[in-house]
XYZ file of C-alpha atoms in Angstrom:
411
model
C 0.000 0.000 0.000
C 1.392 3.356 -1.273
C 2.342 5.583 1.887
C 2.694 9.193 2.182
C 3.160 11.794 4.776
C 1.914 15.250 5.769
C 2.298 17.772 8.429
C -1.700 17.666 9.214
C -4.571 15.395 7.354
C -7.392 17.202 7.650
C -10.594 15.243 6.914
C -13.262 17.058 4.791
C -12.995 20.512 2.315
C -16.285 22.588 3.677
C -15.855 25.642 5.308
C -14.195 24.753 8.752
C -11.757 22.315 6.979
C -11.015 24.897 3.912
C -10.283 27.816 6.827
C -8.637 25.590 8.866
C -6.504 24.368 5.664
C -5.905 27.989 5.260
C -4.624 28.802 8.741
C -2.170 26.072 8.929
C -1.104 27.187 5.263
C 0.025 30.823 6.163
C 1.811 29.016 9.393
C 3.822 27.347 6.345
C 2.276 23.729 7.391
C 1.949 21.175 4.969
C -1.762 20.325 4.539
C -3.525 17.340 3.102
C -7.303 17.361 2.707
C -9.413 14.882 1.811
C -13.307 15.217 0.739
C -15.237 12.027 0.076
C -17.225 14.414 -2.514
C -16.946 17.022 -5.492
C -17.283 20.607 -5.331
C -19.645 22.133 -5.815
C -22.616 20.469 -3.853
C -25.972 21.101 -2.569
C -26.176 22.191 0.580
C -28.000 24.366 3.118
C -26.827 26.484 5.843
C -26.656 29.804 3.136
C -27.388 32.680 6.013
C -23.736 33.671 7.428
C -23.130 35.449 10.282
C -20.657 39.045 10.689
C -18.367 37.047 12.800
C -17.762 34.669 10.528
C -15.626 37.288 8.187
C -13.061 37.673 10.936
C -11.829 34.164 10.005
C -12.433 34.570 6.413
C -10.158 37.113 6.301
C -7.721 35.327 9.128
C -7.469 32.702 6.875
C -6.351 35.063 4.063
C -9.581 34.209 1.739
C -11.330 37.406 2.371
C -11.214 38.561 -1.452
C -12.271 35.242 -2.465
C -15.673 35.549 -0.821
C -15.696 39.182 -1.550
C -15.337 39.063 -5.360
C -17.522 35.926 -5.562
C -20.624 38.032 -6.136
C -22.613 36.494 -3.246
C -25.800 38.668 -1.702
C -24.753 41.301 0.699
C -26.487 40.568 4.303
C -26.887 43.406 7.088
C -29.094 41.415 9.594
C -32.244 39.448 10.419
C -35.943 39.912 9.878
C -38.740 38.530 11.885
C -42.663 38.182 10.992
C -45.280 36.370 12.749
C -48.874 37.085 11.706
C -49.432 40.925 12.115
C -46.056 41.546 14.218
C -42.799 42.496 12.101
C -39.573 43.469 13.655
C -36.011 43.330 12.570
C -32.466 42.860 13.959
C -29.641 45.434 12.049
C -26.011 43.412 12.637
C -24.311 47.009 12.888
C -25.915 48.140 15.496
C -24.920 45.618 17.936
C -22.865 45.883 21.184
C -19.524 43.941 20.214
C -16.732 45.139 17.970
C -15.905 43.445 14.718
C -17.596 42.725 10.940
C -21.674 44.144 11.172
C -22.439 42.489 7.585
C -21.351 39.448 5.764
C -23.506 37.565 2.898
C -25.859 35.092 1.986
C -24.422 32.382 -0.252
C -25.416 29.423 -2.040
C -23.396 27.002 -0.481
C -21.951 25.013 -3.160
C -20.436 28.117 -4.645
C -19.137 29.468 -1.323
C -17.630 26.241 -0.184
C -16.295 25.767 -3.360
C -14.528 29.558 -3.295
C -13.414 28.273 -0.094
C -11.297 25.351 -0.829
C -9.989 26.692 -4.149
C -8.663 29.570 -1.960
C -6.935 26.944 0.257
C -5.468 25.113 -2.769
C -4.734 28.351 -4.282
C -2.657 28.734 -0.931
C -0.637 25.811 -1.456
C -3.142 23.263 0.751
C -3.648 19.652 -1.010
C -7.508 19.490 -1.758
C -8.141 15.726 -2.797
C -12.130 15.456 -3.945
C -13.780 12.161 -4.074
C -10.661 10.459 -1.324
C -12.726 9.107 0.867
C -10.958 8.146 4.655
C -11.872 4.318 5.779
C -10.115 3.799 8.651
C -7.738 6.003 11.434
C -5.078 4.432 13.636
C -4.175 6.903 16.487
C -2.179 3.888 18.644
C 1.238 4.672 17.063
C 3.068 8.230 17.549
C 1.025 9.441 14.975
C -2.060 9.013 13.361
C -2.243 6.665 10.277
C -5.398 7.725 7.735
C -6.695 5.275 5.439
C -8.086 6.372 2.319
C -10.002 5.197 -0.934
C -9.407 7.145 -3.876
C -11.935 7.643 -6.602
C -10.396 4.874 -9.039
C -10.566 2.802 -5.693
C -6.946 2.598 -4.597
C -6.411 2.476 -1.385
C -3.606 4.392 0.101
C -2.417 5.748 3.705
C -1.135 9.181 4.746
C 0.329 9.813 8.165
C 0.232 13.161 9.610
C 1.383 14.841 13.066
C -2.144 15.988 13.062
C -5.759 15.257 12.297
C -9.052 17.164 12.149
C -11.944 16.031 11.338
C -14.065 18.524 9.437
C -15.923 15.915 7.642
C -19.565 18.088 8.904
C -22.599 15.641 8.879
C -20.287 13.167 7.762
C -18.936 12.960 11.238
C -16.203 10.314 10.504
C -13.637 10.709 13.291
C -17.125 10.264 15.873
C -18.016 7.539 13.801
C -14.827 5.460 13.309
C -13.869 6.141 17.029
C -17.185 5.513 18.628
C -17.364 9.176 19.961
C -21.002 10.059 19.195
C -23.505 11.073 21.823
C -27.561 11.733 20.984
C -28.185 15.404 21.130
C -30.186 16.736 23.890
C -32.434 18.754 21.588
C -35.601 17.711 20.624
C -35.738 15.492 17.308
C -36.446 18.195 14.359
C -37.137 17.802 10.793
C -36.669 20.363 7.913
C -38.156 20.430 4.682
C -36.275 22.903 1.968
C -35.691 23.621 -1.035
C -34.314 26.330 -3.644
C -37.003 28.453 -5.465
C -36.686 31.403 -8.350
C -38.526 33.645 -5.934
C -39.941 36.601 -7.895
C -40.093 38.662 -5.102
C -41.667 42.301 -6.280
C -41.514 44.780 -4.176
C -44.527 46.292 -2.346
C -44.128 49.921 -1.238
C -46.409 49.446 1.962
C -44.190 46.694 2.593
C -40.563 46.444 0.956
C -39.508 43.097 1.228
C -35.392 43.974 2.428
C -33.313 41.061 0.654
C -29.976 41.911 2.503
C -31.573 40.237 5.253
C -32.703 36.476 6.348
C -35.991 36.502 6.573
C -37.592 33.994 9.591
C -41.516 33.622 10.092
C -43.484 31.953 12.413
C -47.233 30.637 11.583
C -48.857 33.128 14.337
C -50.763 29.457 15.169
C -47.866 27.258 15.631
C -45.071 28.995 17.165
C -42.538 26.457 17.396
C -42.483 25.868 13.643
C -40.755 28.259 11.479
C -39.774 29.144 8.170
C -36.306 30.512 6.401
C -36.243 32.468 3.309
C -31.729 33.482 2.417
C -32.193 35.465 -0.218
C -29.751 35.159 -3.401
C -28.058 37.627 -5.586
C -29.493 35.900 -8.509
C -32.999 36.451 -7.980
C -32.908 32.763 -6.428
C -33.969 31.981 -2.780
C -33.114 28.913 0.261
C -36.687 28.753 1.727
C -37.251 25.798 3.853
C -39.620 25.227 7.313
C -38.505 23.461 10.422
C -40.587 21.556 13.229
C -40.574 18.680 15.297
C -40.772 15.238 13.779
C -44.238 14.777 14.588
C -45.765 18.111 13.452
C -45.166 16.331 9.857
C -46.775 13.573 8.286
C -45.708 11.316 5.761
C -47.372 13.140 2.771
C -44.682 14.334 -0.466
C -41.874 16.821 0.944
C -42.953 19.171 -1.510
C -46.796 18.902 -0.455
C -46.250 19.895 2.990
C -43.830 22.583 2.382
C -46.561 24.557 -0.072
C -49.303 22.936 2.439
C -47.440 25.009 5.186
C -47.063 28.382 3.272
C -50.535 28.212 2.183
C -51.353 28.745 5.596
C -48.771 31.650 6.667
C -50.060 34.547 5.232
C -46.829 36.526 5.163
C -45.648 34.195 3.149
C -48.378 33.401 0.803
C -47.880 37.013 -0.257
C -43.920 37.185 -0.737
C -44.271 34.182 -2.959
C -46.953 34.476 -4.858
C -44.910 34.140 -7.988
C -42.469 32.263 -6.825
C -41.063 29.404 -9.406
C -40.392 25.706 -7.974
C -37.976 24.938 -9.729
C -35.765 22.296 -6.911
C -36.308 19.074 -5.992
C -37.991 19.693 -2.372
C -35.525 17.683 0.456
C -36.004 16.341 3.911
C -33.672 15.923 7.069
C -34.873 14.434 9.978
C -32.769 14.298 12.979
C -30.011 16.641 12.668
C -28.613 17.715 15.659
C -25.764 15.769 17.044
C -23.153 15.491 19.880
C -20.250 13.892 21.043
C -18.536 12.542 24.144
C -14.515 14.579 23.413
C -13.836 17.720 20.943
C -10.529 16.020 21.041
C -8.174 13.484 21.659
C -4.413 12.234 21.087
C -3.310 13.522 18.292
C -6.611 14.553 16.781
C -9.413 17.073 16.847
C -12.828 17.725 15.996
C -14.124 20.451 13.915
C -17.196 22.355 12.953
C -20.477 20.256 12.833
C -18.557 17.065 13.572
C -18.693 18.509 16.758
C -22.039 19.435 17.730
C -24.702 20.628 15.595
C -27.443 22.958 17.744
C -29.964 24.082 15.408
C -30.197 26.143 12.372
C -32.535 28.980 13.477
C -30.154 31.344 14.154
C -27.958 29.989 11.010
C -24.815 29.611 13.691
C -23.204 26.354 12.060
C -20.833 27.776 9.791
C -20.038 30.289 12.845
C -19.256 27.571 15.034
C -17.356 25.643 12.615
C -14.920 29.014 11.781
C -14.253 29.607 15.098
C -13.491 25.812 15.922
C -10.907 25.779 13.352
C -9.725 28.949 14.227
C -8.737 27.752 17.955
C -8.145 24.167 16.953
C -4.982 25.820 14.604
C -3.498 27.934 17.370
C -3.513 25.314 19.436
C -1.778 23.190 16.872
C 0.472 25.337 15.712
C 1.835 25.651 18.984
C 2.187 21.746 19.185
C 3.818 21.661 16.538
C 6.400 23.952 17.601
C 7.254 22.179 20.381
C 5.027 23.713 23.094
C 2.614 21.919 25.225
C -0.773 22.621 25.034
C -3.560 21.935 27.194
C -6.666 21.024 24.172
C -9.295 21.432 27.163
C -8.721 24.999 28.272
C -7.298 26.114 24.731
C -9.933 24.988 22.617
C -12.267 22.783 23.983
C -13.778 25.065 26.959
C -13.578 28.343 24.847
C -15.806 26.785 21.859
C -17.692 25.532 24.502
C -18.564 29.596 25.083
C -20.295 29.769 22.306
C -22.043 26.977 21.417
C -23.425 27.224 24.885
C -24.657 30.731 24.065
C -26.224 29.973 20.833
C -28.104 26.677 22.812
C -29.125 29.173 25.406
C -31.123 31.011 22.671
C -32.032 28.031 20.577
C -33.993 26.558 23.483
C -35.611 30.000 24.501
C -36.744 30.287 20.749
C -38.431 27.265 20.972
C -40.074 27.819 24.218
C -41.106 30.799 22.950
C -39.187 33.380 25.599
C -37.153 34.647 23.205
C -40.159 35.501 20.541
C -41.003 37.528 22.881
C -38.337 39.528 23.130
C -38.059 39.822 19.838
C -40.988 41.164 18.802
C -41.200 43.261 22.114
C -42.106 47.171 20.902
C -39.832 49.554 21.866
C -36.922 47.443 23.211
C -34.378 48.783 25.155
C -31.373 49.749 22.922
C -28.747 48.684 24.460
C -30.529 44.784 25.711
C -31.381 44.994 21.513
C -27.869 45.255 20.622
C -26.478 43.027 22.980
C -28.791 40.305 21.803
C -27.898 41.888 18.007
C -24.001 40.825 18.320
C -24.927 36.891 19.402
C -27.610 36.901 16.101
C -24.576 38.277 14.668
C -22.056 35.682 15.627
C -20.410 36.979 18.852
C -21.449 34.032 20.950
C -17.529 33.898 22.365
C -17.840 37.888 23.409
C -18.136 37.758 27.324
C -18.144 41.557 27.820
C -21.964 40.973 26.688
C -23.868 40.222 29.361
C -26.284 38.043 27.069
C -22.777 35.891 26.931
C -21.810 35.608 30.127
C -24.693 34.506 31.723
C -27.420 33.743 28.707
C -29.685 32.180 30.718
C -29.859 34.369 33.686
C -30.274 37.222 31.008
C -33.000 36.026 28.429
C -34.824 35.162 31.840
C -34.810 38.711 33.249
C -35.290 40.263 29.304
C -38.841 38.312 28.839
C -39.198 38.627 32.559
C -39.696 42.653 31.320
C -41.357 41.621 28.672
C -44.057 40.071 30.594
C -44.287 43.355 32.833
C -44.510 45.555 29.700
């Protein structure tokens, strides 16, 4: 069997793989990556957040994105029945990026990792890993090639970006059920012939979420394209679906949100409609000897507040320092260095996943006349800045959403 060796095998090309990749590349690393598909792909999780261009640009890919023509975004916009209110990501109360973009996702990803390759990273599509050894001094990858050899790479290093692939958790029996209620999504892309109504300008440089005023713990997305195109999908919990066509229940659905039977009136259907049941996820150890996990392969929340690719910049992100530093020689402690600062933020964004759902958080939302400065702290974490503990919403989120719909309740 052929063998070959790297300075870090890094498992998957999507985003937290390609920044990571990208990272380790301006270190001067030598970087193997290996995607059991081809670029471009379909799929979802289109709505970035401000936050993420900090690593986007840390990884040295910022003109990439920028001259990739995707749709501007400057925040979020909420509708449920009569109620309307919106979230602008420049008026929040951390520092850093207020606006980012909106991106079909097989074009971004694909701007990603041909910016990492571009950078000197070995992208490998269609190399698919089948087995990991981690017993020796360093890990030993086994992969299947496209023609179907079968070939091994060792590496100093490993991270697993492989996403909802979730290989390393897999192949090292590391998963855990998530804690989250089992949710399905129905989506689809749609030419959405959006006109504009004066009495009610639809604003496409923002997400757009609505909530049937009748079932509050289902909602829809519409991520508006720059090509006139649209992600629109709806999200619930496995049982508030039936077992009718995907694409019966989705139009079944808007036929009965009136916001939306408006906005896409003219809308062309153009996809196949898709279905994922089941996809949040956990695992017992971020990391282990010799290896780490990245991005979704972690833990993947929920995608209301469209945090994943978030999450998976900023693993990468602390997964390299911490690497890089290993590699030099230094010892490095994986729990306090990455593991319990990720841990920041993705217990921030659960905080206000769970308080959506319960419906606390709707109601701060859509609260008139919020208090500016509680609006743009809970702006920066819609905008990314889960890891920002100056903001109170941050440091404690619990404590905090409590006493904000606490007031809400008195108002």
């Amino acid at each position: 069997m052929r063998q070959e060796k790297s300075n870090v095998v890094v498992i998957g090309a999507g985003p937290s793989g390609a920044v990571a990749a990208g990272l380790l590349r301006r270190a001067g690393r030598t970087v193997t990556v290996l995607e059991k598909e081809t670029f471009p792909r379909f799929i979802i999780g289109e709505s970035l957040l401000p936050q993420s261009m900090e690593y986007i640009e840390a990884a040295g890919m910022l003109q990439d994105v920028i001259e990739a023509g995707f749709q501007f975004k400057n925040g979020a916009a909420f509708a449920c029945g009569d109620k309307r209110t919106h979230f602008d990501f420049r008026k929040k109360f951390s520092e850093g990026w207020g606006t980012t973009y909106q991106v079909q996702r097989g074009h971004f990803d694909k701007v990603l990792a041909d910016a990492a390759s571009r950078m000197g990273a070995d992208v490998r599509y269609q190399h698919e890993v089948t087995d990991v050894d981690l017993a020796g001094e360093k890990p030993v990858v086994t992969v299947r090639s496209a023609d179907g050899e079968t070939y091994q790479i060792t590496g100093a290093f490993l991270l697993d970006a492989s996403g909802y692939g979730r290989v390393l958790p897999r192949l090292l029996d590391l998963e855990l059920p998530s804690m989250l209620p089992v949710r399905q999504a129905i989506f689809t892309h749609i030419e959405d012939r959006i006109a504009q109504n004066p009495s009610e300008p639809f604003d496409r440089d923002k997400i757009l979420i609505s909530i049937p005023p009748d079932e509050t713990d289902v909602w829809f997305w519409l991520i508006p394209f720059s090509n006139g195109r649209s992600s629109f999908g709806v999200v619930g919990r496995r049982e508030q679906f039936d077992s009718r066509d995907s694409k019966e229940q989705l139009l079944d659905r808007v036929a009965r949100t009136p916001n939306l039977v408006k906005l896409l009136k003219n809308a062309v259907w153009d996809t196949p409609v898709r279905t994922i049941v089941g996809y949040s996820a956990n695992v017992k150890a971020l990391y282990g000897r010799n290896f780490a996990l990245l991005g979704n392969t972690t833990e993947f929340l929920d995608p209301v507040f469209s945090s994943g690719v978030t999450i998976a910049f900023k693993s990468s992100d602390l997964a390299v320092k911490a690497l890089l530093k290993q590699l030099n020689g230094e010892k490095v402690d994986w729990d306090r260095e990455y593991a319990k600062p990720l841990m920041v933020g993705v217990e921030t964004f659960r905080a206000f996943v769970t308080s959506w759902y319960d419906q606390r958080l709707q109601d701060i939302i859509f609260l008139p006349n919020k208090n500016e400065r509680i609006e743009s702290m809970i702006s920066s974490v819609l905008a990314g800045y889960a890891w920002d503990e100056k903001n109170p919403f941050v440091a404690s989120p619990d404590r905090r959403l409590a006493s904000a719909q606490a007031a809400c309740e008195m108002a």
